[in-house]
XYZ file of N, CA, C and O in Angstrom:
664
model
N 0.829 -1.120 0.028
C -0.115 -0.155 -0.014
C 0.960 1.271 0.100
O 0.559 2.215 -0.765
N 1.813 1.381 0.712
C 2.805 2.390 0.806
C 3.360 2.665 -0.340
O 3.546 3.777 -0.775
N 3.790 1.566 -1.188
C 4.666 1.921 -2.534
C 3.494 2.509 -3.462
O 3.662 3.317 -4.265
N 2.199 2.033 -3.402
C 1.298 2.518 -4.344
C 1.033 4.127 -4.087
O 0.954 4.994 -4.956
N 1.119 4.613 -2.685
C 1.059 5.913 -2.447
C 2.137 6.815 -2.970
O 1.979 7.735 -3.456
N 3.350 6.130 -2.739
C 4.596 6.810 -3.220
C 4.684 6.931 -4.743
O 4.992 7.970 -5.384
N 4.130 5.870 -5.377
C 4.202 5.805 -6.865
C 2.961 6.831 -7.304
O 3.284 7.653 -8.239
N 1.789 6.898 -6.769
C 0.943 8.042 -7.231
C 1.505 9.569 -6.823
O 1.161 10.159 -7.738
N 2.041 9.541 -5.719
C 2.623 10.902 -5.294
C 3.595 11.382 -6.453
O 3.803 12.573 -6.841
N 4.583 10.332 -6.969
C 5.569 10.613 -7.795
C 4.821 11.002 -9.423
O 5.042 12.094 -9.750
N 3.990 10.160 -9.656
C 3.440 10.405 -10.844
C 2.521 11.748 -11.058
O 2.720 12.280 -11.902
N 1.677 11.885 -9.909
C 0.933 13.139 -10.023
C 1.792 14.281 -9.777
O 1.474 15.429 -10.493
N 2.768 14.292 -9.180
C 3.710 15.382 -8.733
C 4.580 15.768 -10.101
O 4.466 16.922 -10.490
N 4.748 14.675 -11.065
C 5.340 15.204 -12.219
C 4.457 15.676 -13.206
O 4.636 16.480 -13.995
N 3.334 15.362 -12.999
C 2.140 15.673 -14.191
C 1.501 16.947 -13.659
O 1.526 17.829 -14.482
N 1.620 17.329 -12.421
C 1.326 18.547 -11.938
C 2.457 19.458 -12.376
O 2.213 20.735 -12.681
N 3.694 19.193 -12.273
C 4.766 19.904 -12.710
C 4.719 20.342 -14.257
O 4.823 21.428 -14.534
N 4.350 19.520 -15.208
C 4.124 19.771 -16.535
C 2.887 20.517 -16.764
O 3.258 21.605 -17.548
N 1.791 20.444 -16.070
C 0.624 21.163 -16.061
C 1.035 22.801 -15.691
O 0.639 23.656 -16.244
N 1.967 22.828 -14.575
C 2.416 24.166 -14.167
C 3.314 25.009 -15.234
O 3.031 26.192 -15.367
N 4.009 24.093 -15.793
C 4.962 24.495 -16.948
C 3.938 25.109 -18.050
O 4.334 26.212 -18.342
N 2.817 24.501 -18.360
C 1.900 25.066 -19.277
C 1.245 26.268 -18.911
O 1.454 27.240 -19.526
N 0.880 26.341 -17.632
C 0.255 27.585 -17.219
C 1.167 28.752 -16.995
O 1.054 29.801 -17.476
N 2.660 28.364 -16.525
C 3.496 29.361 -16.608
C 3.848 30.181 -17.820
O 4.225 31.287 -17.743
N 3.755 29.232 -18.744
C 4.232 29.854 -20.084
C 3.087 30.758 -20.786
O 3.395 31.444 -21.727
N 1.911 30.749 -20.164
C 0.765 31.731 -20.534
C 0.875 33.078 -19.900
O 0.328 33.921 -20.562
N 1.600 33.188 -18.787
C 1.753 34.480 -18.099
C 2.475 35.547 -19.027
O 3.454 35.404 -19.752
N 1.634 36.586 -18.825
C 2.362 37.751 -19.757
C 1.822 37.951 -21.085
O 2.125 38.943 -21.755
N 1.207 36.946 -21.659
C 0.810 36.910 -23.042
C -0.594 37.794 -23.194
O -1.487 37.473 -22.471
N -0.811 38.478 -24.091
C -1.913 39.132 -24.464
C -3.014 38.442 -25.093
O -2.644 37.245 -25.711
N -4.175 38.720 -25.369
C -5.138 38.190 -26.100
C -4.618 37.725 -27.648
O -4.761 36.675 -28.146
N -4.103 38.837 -28.069
C -3.606 38.589 -29.560
C -2.510 37.245 -29.486
O -2.510 36.625 -30.601
N -1.550 37.562 -28.772
C -0.310 36.520 -28.714
C -1.081 35.074 -28.313
O -0.491 34.144 -28.761
N -1.990 35.115 -27.455
C -2.566 33.723 -27.139
C -3.257 33.044 -28.385
O -3.411 31.995 -28.508
N -3.692 33.976 -29.273
C -4.567 33.527 -30.430
C -3.879 33.240 -31.639
O -4.214 32.653 -32.686
N -2.594 33.951 -31.730
C -1.840 33.837 -32.946
C -1.012 32.542 -33.479
O -0.654 31.562 -32.388
N -1.048 32.204 -34.491
C -0.363 30.952 -35.107
C 1.192 31.315 -35.129
O 1.553 32.187 -36.117
N 1.962 30.572 -34.543
C 3.522 30.944 -34.625
C 4.238 29.845 -35.561
O 5.198 30.310 -35.961
N 3.614 28.659 -35.609
C 4.213 27.679 -36.506
C 3.508 27.356 -37.781
O 2.119 27.708 -37.603
N 4.055 26.916 -38.862
C 3.322 26.725 -40.097
C 2.049 25.807 -39.898
O 1.050 25.943 -40.649
N 1.971 24.942 -39.008
C 0.967 23.983 -38.689
C -0.366 24.767 -38.275
O -1.471 24.359 -38.609
N -0.338 25.942 -37.696
C -1.351 26.983 -37.701
C -2.060 26.955 -36.153
O -3.032 27.740 -35.980
N -1.596 26.103 -35.093
C -1.929 26.101 -34.091
C -1.858 27.352 -33.281
O -0.695 28.098 -33.243
N -2.600 27.633 -32.127
C -2.394 28.907 -31.415
C -2.190 28.293 -30.176
O -2.575 27.044 -29.474
N -1.452 29.160 -29.091
C -1.522 28.732 -27.786
C -2.826 28.377 -26.986
O -2.941 27.455 -26.343
N -3.841 29.183 -27.307
C -5.048 28.713 -26.739
C -5.707 27.507 -27.624
O -6.332 26.819 -26.621
N -5.396 27.215 -28.510
C -5.620 26.061 -29.274
C -5.053 24.897 -28.499
O -5.802 23.747 -28.258
N -3.822 24.978 -28.295
C -3.062 24.025 -27.499
C -3.715 23.822 -26.060
O -3.875 22.602 -25.499
N -4.109 24.799 -25.475
C -4.620 24.642 -24.161
C -6.119 23.978 -24.244
O -6.438 23.139 -23.505
N -6.860 24.288 -25.453
C -8.128 23.467 -25.511
C -7.964 22.171 -25.833
O -8.473 21.329 -25.211
N -6.940 21.815 -26.381
C -6.428 20.370 -26.796
C -6.182 19.697 -25.568
O -6.591 18.403 -25.237
N -5.165 20.117 -24.745
C -5.001 19.644 -23.345
C -6.135 19.357 -22.399
O -6.062 18.440 -21.878
N -7.130 20.377 -22.613
C -8.218 20.400 -21.819
C -9.299 19.035 -22.148
O -9.476 18.269 -21.423
N -9.364 19.044 -23.439
C -10.372 18.083 -24.078
C -9.731 16.739 -24.451
O -10.253 15.559 -23.940
N -8.447 16.697 -25.028
C -7.976 15.496 -25.491
C -7.145 14.556 -24.371
O -7.122 13.552 -24.375
N -6.552 15.427 -23.593
C -5.802 14.833 -22.646
C -6.391 14.734 -21.117
O -6.636 13.645 -20.688
N -6.775 15.816 -20.702
C -7.535 15.743 -19.401
C -8.842 15.194 -19.340
O -9.134 14.120 -18.582
N -9.732 15.554 -20.084
C -11.074 15.151 -20.070
C -11.312 13.723 -20.791
O -11.916 12.993 -20.078
N -10.667 13.779 -21.909
C -10.768 12.278 -22.622
C -10.315 11.243 -21.649
O -10.880 10.380 -21.462
N -8.993 11.256 -21.163
C -8.357 10.242 -20.701
C -8.861 10.032 -19.326
O -9.010 8.902 -18.709
N -9.075 11.071 -18.459
C -9.470 10.720 -17.070
C -11.183 10.783 -16.846
O -11.635 9.703 -16.358
N -11.685 11.737 -17.495
C -13.293 11.668 -17.232
C -13.901 10.652 -18.291
O -14.868 9.896 -17.400
N -13.475 10.417 -19.291
C -14.218 9.532 -20.212
C -13.542 7.978 -20.034
O -14.336 7.155 -19.662
N -12.241 8.084 -20.358
C -11.618 6.536 -20.415
C -11.651 6.029 -19.010
O -12.124 4.906 -18.786
N -11.156 6.747 -18.069
C -10.953 6.255 -16.689
C -12.604 6.240 -16.025
O -12.825 5.316 -15.243
N -12.993 7.296 -16.026
C -14.324 7.675 -15.182
C -15.545 6.964 -15.771
O -16.627 7.037 -15.029
N -15.514 6.800 -17.085
C -16.552 6.220 -17.772
C -17.750 7.190 -18.271
O -18.768 6.756 -18.720
N -17.457 8.431 -18.154
C -18.416 9.661 -18.551
C -18.384 9.487 -20.059
O -17.671 9.166 -20.865
N -19.597 9.846 -20.580
C -19.754 10.026 -22.023
C -18.898 11.145 -22.692
O -18.525 12.063 -22.003
N -18.537 11.006 -23.810
C -17.841 11.854 -24.635
C -18.673 13.082 -25.292
O -18.348 13.456 -26.370
N -19.626 13.388 -24.631
C -20.663 14.329 -25.040
C -19.959 15.883 -25.191
O -20.667 16.731 -25.700
N -18.759 16.006 -24.626
C -18.172 17.398 -24.632
C -17.502 17.585 -25.752
O -16.896 18.582 -26.169
N -17.144 16.615 -26.775
C -16.154 16.739 -27.852
C -16.714 17.676 -28.892
O -17.881 17.201 -29.321
N -16.130 18.547 -29.408
C -16.592 19.373 -30.510
C -16.688 18.837 -31.740
O -15.974 17.782 -32.068
N -17.553 19.138 -32.719
C -17.700 18.488 -34.197
C -16.657 19.186 -34.877
O -16.071 20.269 -34.794
N -16.060 18.442 -35.876
C -15.091 18.787 -36.938
C -13.837 18.337 -36.828
O -13.351 17.871 -35.839
N -13.216 18.502 -38.059
C -11.745 17.978 -37.767
C -10.885 18.773 -36.962
O -10.912 20.068 -36.958
N -9.975 18.219 -36.143
C -9.030 18.988 -35.252
C -9.970 19.864 -34.425
O -9.352 21.072 -34.103
N -11.140 19.745 -34.276
C -11.918 20.651 -33.426
C -11.453 20.784 -31.907
O -11.848 21.769 -31.355
N -10.721 19.936 -31.510
C -10.282 20.033 -30.061
C -8.899 21.081 -29.884
O -8.599 21.481 -28.945
N -8.797 21.702 -30.900
C -7.620 22.521 -31.234
C -8.193 23.924 -31.554
O -7.330 24.751 -31.657
N -9.531 24.078 -31.643
C -10.091 25.305 -32.215
C -10.655 26.175 -31.254
O -11.444 25.554 -30.267
N -10.448 27.340 -31.179
C -11.049 28.332 -30.113
C -11.635 29.324 -30.873
O -10.999 30.228 -31.859
N -13.008 29.614 -30.943
C -13.644 30.868 -31.577
C -13.189 32.104 -31.069
O -12.632 32.339 -29.813
N -13.275 33.254 -32.091
C -12.807 34.707 -31.687
C -13.669 35.313 -30.763
O -13.151 35.895 -30.045
N -14.909 34.721 -30.467
C -15.690 34.998 -29.393
C -15.550 34.477 -28.068
O -16.115 34.930 -27.082
N -14.548 33.629 -27.893
C -14.458 32.759 -26.717
C -13.386 33.399 -25.826
O -12.262 33.705 -26.426
N -13.790 33.927 -24.754
C -12.742 34.676 -23.917
C -11.621 33.658 -23.564
O -11.697 32.661 -23.160
N -10.298 34.326 -23.652
C -9.285 33.495 -23.501
C -9.108 33.051 -22.051
O -8.767 31.910 -21.641
N -9.503 33.846 -21.060
C -9.642 33.579 -19.697
C -10.322 32.280 -19.490
O -10.152 31.458 -18.559
N -11.508 32.142 -20.022
C -12.555 30.911 -19.925
C -11.949 29.829 -20.534
O -11.973 28.691 -19.878
N -11.061 29.909 -21.728
C -10.230 28.770 -22.110
C -9.448 28.070 -21.123
O -9.240 26.896 -20.829
N -8.783 29.079 -20.393
C -7.754 28.795 -19.498
C -8.242 28.122 -18.051
O -8.071 27.185 -17.545
N -9.646 28.859 -17.790
C -10.299 28.184 -16.548
C -10.758 27.021 -16.875
O -10.836 26.205 -15.765
N -11.258 26.590 -18.024
C -11.765 25.308 -18.398
C -10.497 24.266 -18.274
O -10.791 23.213 -17.768
N -9.311 24.630 -18.701
C -8.225 23.631 -18.381
C -7.859 23.516 -16.895
O -7.902 22.265 -16.559
N -7.905 24.550 -16.070
C -7.787 24.344 -14.795
C -8.735 23.427 -14.106
O -8.596 22.772 -13.179
N -10.007 23.612 -14.531
C -11.130 22.920 -14.010
C -10.945 21.389 -14.436
O -11.219 20.644 -13.574
N -10.635 21.120 -15.625
C -10.321 19.815 -16.120
C -9.027 19.086 -15.224
O -9.288 18.071 -14.960
N -8.178 19.774 -15.014
C -7.005 19.287 -14.157
C -7.533 18.965 -12.780
O -7.165 17.938 -12.454
N -8.302 19.842 -12.176
C -8.953 19.578 -10.800
C -9.648 18.348 -10.838
O -9.537 17.602 -9.860
N -10.589 18.276 -11.818
C -11.455 17.048 -12.045
C -10.492 15.769 -12.164
O -10.733 14.584 -11.564
N -9.555 15.809 -12.860
C -8.440 14.711 -13.339
C -7.784 14.352 -11.864
O -7.641 13.050 -11.482
N -7.251 15.302 -11.183
C -6.658 14.985 -9.887
C -7.474 14.415 -8.854
O -7.012 13.538 -8.224
N -8.661 14.798 -8.674
C -9.654 14.225 -7.794
C -9.918 12.640 -8.260
O -9.887 11.643 -7.233
N -10.119 12.300 -9.432
C -10.092 10.967 -9.868
C -8.742 10.320 -9.707
O -9.053 9.122 -9.035
N -7.644 10.853 -9.934
C -6.300 10.034 -9.760
C -6.245 9.717 -8.070
O -5.959 8.659 -7.799
N -6.668 10.708 -7.361
C -6.370 10.640 -6.021
C -7.300 9.637 -5.425
O -6.903 8.863 -4.370
N -8.616 9.330 -6.098
C -9.675 8.603 -5.452
C -9.664 7.127 -6.034
O -10.475 6.155 -5.684
N -8.776 6.852 -7.132
C -8.777 5.638 -7.940
C -7.413 4.828 -7.651
O -6.380 5.279 -7.860
N -7.588 3.504 -7.386
C -6.522 2.606 -7.416
C -5.657 2.812 -8.785
O -6.222 2.645 -9.639
N -4.355 2.767 -8.710
C -3.518 2.812 -9.771
C -3.566 1.656 -10.749
O -3.510 1.856 -11.974
N -4.196 0.645 -10.125
C -4.371 -0.738 -10.935
C -5.627 -0.718 -11.583
O -6.086 -1.637 -12.258
N -6.605 0.285 -11.272
C -8.006 0.147 -11.694
C -7.851 0.171 -13.315
O -7.166 1.136 -14.043
N -8.827 -0.692 -13.980
C -8.893 -0.487 -15.399
C -9.831 0.581 -15.866
O -10.673 1.134 -15.189
N -9.621 0.907 -17.016
C -10.489 2.007 -17.625
C -11.815 1.648 -17.686
O -12.190 0.343 -17.882
N -12.931 2.430 -17.388
C -14.253 2.172 -17.623
C -14.771 2.293 -18.771
O -15.790 1.615 -19.214
N -14.029 2.944 -19.679
C -14.419 3.034 -21.256
C -13.297 2.974 -21.965
O -12.905 3.950 -22.855
N -12.672 1.616 -22.294
C -11.493 1.542 -23.100
C -12.084 1.700 -24.709
O -13.313 1.223 -24.787
N -11.197 1.803 -25.375
C -11.467 1.872 -27.022
C -11.055 0.647 -27.580
O -10.126 0.224 -27.430
N -12.020 0.299 -28.524
C -11.829 -1.141 -29.194
C -10.659 -0.925 -30.095
O -10.060 -1.929 -30.584
N -10.278 0.294 -30.696
C -9.181 0.476 -31.590
C -7.727 0.486 -30.996
O -7.014 0.252 -31.628
N -7.846 0.414 -29.648
C -6.397 0.460 -29.048
C -5.397 -0.619 -29.576
O -4.221 -0.420 -30.022
N -5.952 -1.811 -29.393
C -5.121 -2.958 -29.621
C -4.591 -3.042 -31.327
O -3.331 -3.345 -31.572
N -5.468 -2.734 -32.183
C -5.123 -2.519 -33.711
C -4.007 -1.651 -33.912
O -3.224 -1.806 -34.859
N -4.086 -0.526 -33.108
C -3.008 0.608 -33.176
C -1.786 0.184 -32.326
O -0.767 1.118 -32.194
N -1.814 -0.972 -31.602
C -0.607 -1.379 -30.831
C -0.591 -0.485 -29.634
O 0.470 -0.463 -28.934
N -1.618 -0.053 -29.007
C -1.836 0.651 -27.788
C -2.422 -0.175 -26.789
O -3.316 -1.065 -26.914
N -2.064 -0.080 -25.555
C -2.571 -0.705 -24.552
C -2.437 0.091 -23.070
O -1.472 0.820 -22.817
N -3.652 0.399 -22.672
C -3.883 1.200 -21.426
C -4.809 0.581 -20.339
O -6.118 0.683 -20.188
N -3.934 -0.686 -19.582
C -4.755 -1.642 -18.872
C -5.231 -1.012 -17.562
O -5.881 -1.459 -16.858
N -4.631 0.296 -17.122
C -4.897 0.711 -15.791
C -4.738 2.279 -15.818
O -4.189 2.822 -16.614
N -5.001 2.748 -14.595
C -4.928 4.324 -14.358
C -3.594 4.472 -14.510
O -3.033 5.631 -15.104
N -2.653 3.748 -13.921
C -1.181 3.959 -13.951
C -0.765 4.339 -15.374
O -0.013 5.351 -15.655
N -1.018 3.393 -16.193
C -0.683 3.628 -17.755
C -1.453 4.890 -18.554
O -0.593 5.663 -19.114
N -2.395 5.101 -18.100
C -3.121 6.441 -18.564
C -2.357 7.746 -17.888
O -2.316 8.693 -18.506
N -1.946 7.758 -16.733
C -1.243 8.778 -16.137
C 0.113 9.214 -16.929
O 0.364 10.298 -17.188
N 0.773 7.876 -17.133
C 2.018 8.105 -17.900
C 1.882 8.596 -19.181
O 2.473 9.468 -19.626
N 0.730 8.217 -19.899
C 0.625 8.686 -21.118
C 0.087 10.207 -21.318
O 0.700 10.986 -21.964
N -0.774 10.418 -20.297
C -1.128 11.899 -20.180
C 0.198 12.912 -19.776
O 0.259 13.940 -20.435
N 0.992 12.199 -18.857
C 2.139 12.897 -18.646
C 3.024 13.242 -19.897
O 3.465 14.422 -19.958
N 3.303 12.098 -20.436
C 4.207 12.518 -21.673
C 3.607 13.324 -22.894
O 4.275 14.002 -23.397
N 2.308 13.131 -22.740
C 1.547 14.276 -23.797
C 1.517 15.624 -23.308
O 2.055 16.497 -24.237
N 1.704 15.667 -21.982
C 1.453 17.178 -21.613
C 2.953 17.703 -21.671
O 3.256 18.750 -22.013
N 3.978 16.810 -21.285
C 5.406 17.533 -21.349
C 5.804 17.715 -22.923
O 6.277 18.672 -23.209
N 5.176 16.821 -23.815
C 5.379 17.092 -25.325
C 4.965 18.376 -25.741
O 5.587 19.144 -26.340
N 3.515 18.744 -25.104
C 3.106 19.898 -25.449
C 3.511 21.091 -24.708
O 3.638 22.130 -25.491
N 4.214 20.854 -23.753
C 4.879 21.987 -23.024
C 6.039 22.460 -23.781
O 6.554 23.606 -23.927
N 6.654 21.405 -24.404
C 7.916 21.686 -25.223
C 7.577 22.622 -26.521
O 7.981 23.344 -26.911
N 6.167 22.120 -26.957
C 5.830 22.731 -28.205
C 5.567 24.310 -27.861
O 5.842 25.284 -28.418
N 4.993 24.343 -26.563
C 4.530 25.956 -26.209
C 5.810 26.722 -25.722
O 5.995 27.677 -25.983
N 6.931 25.998 -25.310
C 8.261 26.725 -25.181
C 8.777 27.253 -26.553
O 8.848 28.597 -26.524
N 8.701 26.430 -27.492
C 9.042 27.000 -28.901
C 8.041 28.245 -29.499
O 8.629 29.285 -29.764
N 6.710 28.166 -29.156
C 5.999 29.146 -29.582
C 6.014 30.417 -28.804
O 6.320 31.373 -29.311
N 6.334 30.088 -27.667
C 6.555 31.361 -26.664
C 7.864 32.151 -27.033
O 7.857 33.255 -26.900
N 8.803 31.270 -27.139
C 10.018 32.089 -27.696
C 9.949 32.812 -29.142
O 10.594 33.789 -29.037
N 9.381 32.188 -29.983
C 8.949 32.898 -31.130
C 8.100 34.131 -30.924
O 8.408 34.968 -31.667
N 7.190 34.078 -29.935
C 6.406 35.377 -30.040
C 7.059 36.473 -29.153
O 6.983 37.569 -29.670
N 7.902 36.182 -28.099
C 8.444 37.288 -27.336
C 9.820 37.107 -26.795
O 10.399 37.818 -26.085
N 10.141 36.062 -27.321
C 11.807 35.699 -26.652
C 11.690 34.918 -25.427
O 12.873 34.694 -25.066
N 10.711 34.964 -24.818
C 10.737 34.250 -23.322
C 11.283 32.737 -23.343
O 10.668 32.039 -24.367
N 12.160 32.337 -22.809
C 12.560 31.012 -22.679
C 12.290 30.522 -21.231
O 12.616 30.931 -20.236
N 11.781 29.391 -21.227
C 11.353 28.601 -19.920
C 12.646 28.226 -19.395
O 12.776 28.650 -17.944
N 13.611 27.613 -19.840
C 14.754 27.247 -19.560
C 16.024 28.113 -20.273
O 15.947 27.974 -21.502
N 16.534 28.995 -19.625
C 17.406 29.743 -20.311
C 18.781 28.964 -20.619
O 19.340 28.654 -19.614
N 19.041 29.100 -21.683
C 20.639 28.214 -22.143
C 21.564 29.307 -22.481
O 21.304 30.399 -22.916
């Protein structure tokens, strides 16, 4: 039991660190900067935050692990990366914070060995396996860290700010 607690603390601590990295990189950006595309692929910083909210936090923890319906998913190609011009940036960021809090509550109250309540049929054909909460946390941690790196590059292109100064 103690090792489960230590493992959960380690995984959740690292995940929280990457989420903090994401939020730290938003500090000081104005609305125009949050919405601009800095890389040729065309995503914006707010789009990345929306993606992390829907595809990483809500999908993996709320739907896959918690068994809730995927009724929050927007329609259209890459819709989880899109933020409307009329959507306040503060709300997109608040939605991310709320999804993180809900994910943390699930992680803290679920055994690491618990299987997903809503596994996807396509995972085995794609060579993927998420047998338990532990594997889902590791997946989301890697995804969040990867996107934190993307955000670092975008932020440096926008205003020169470096997360880690070399």
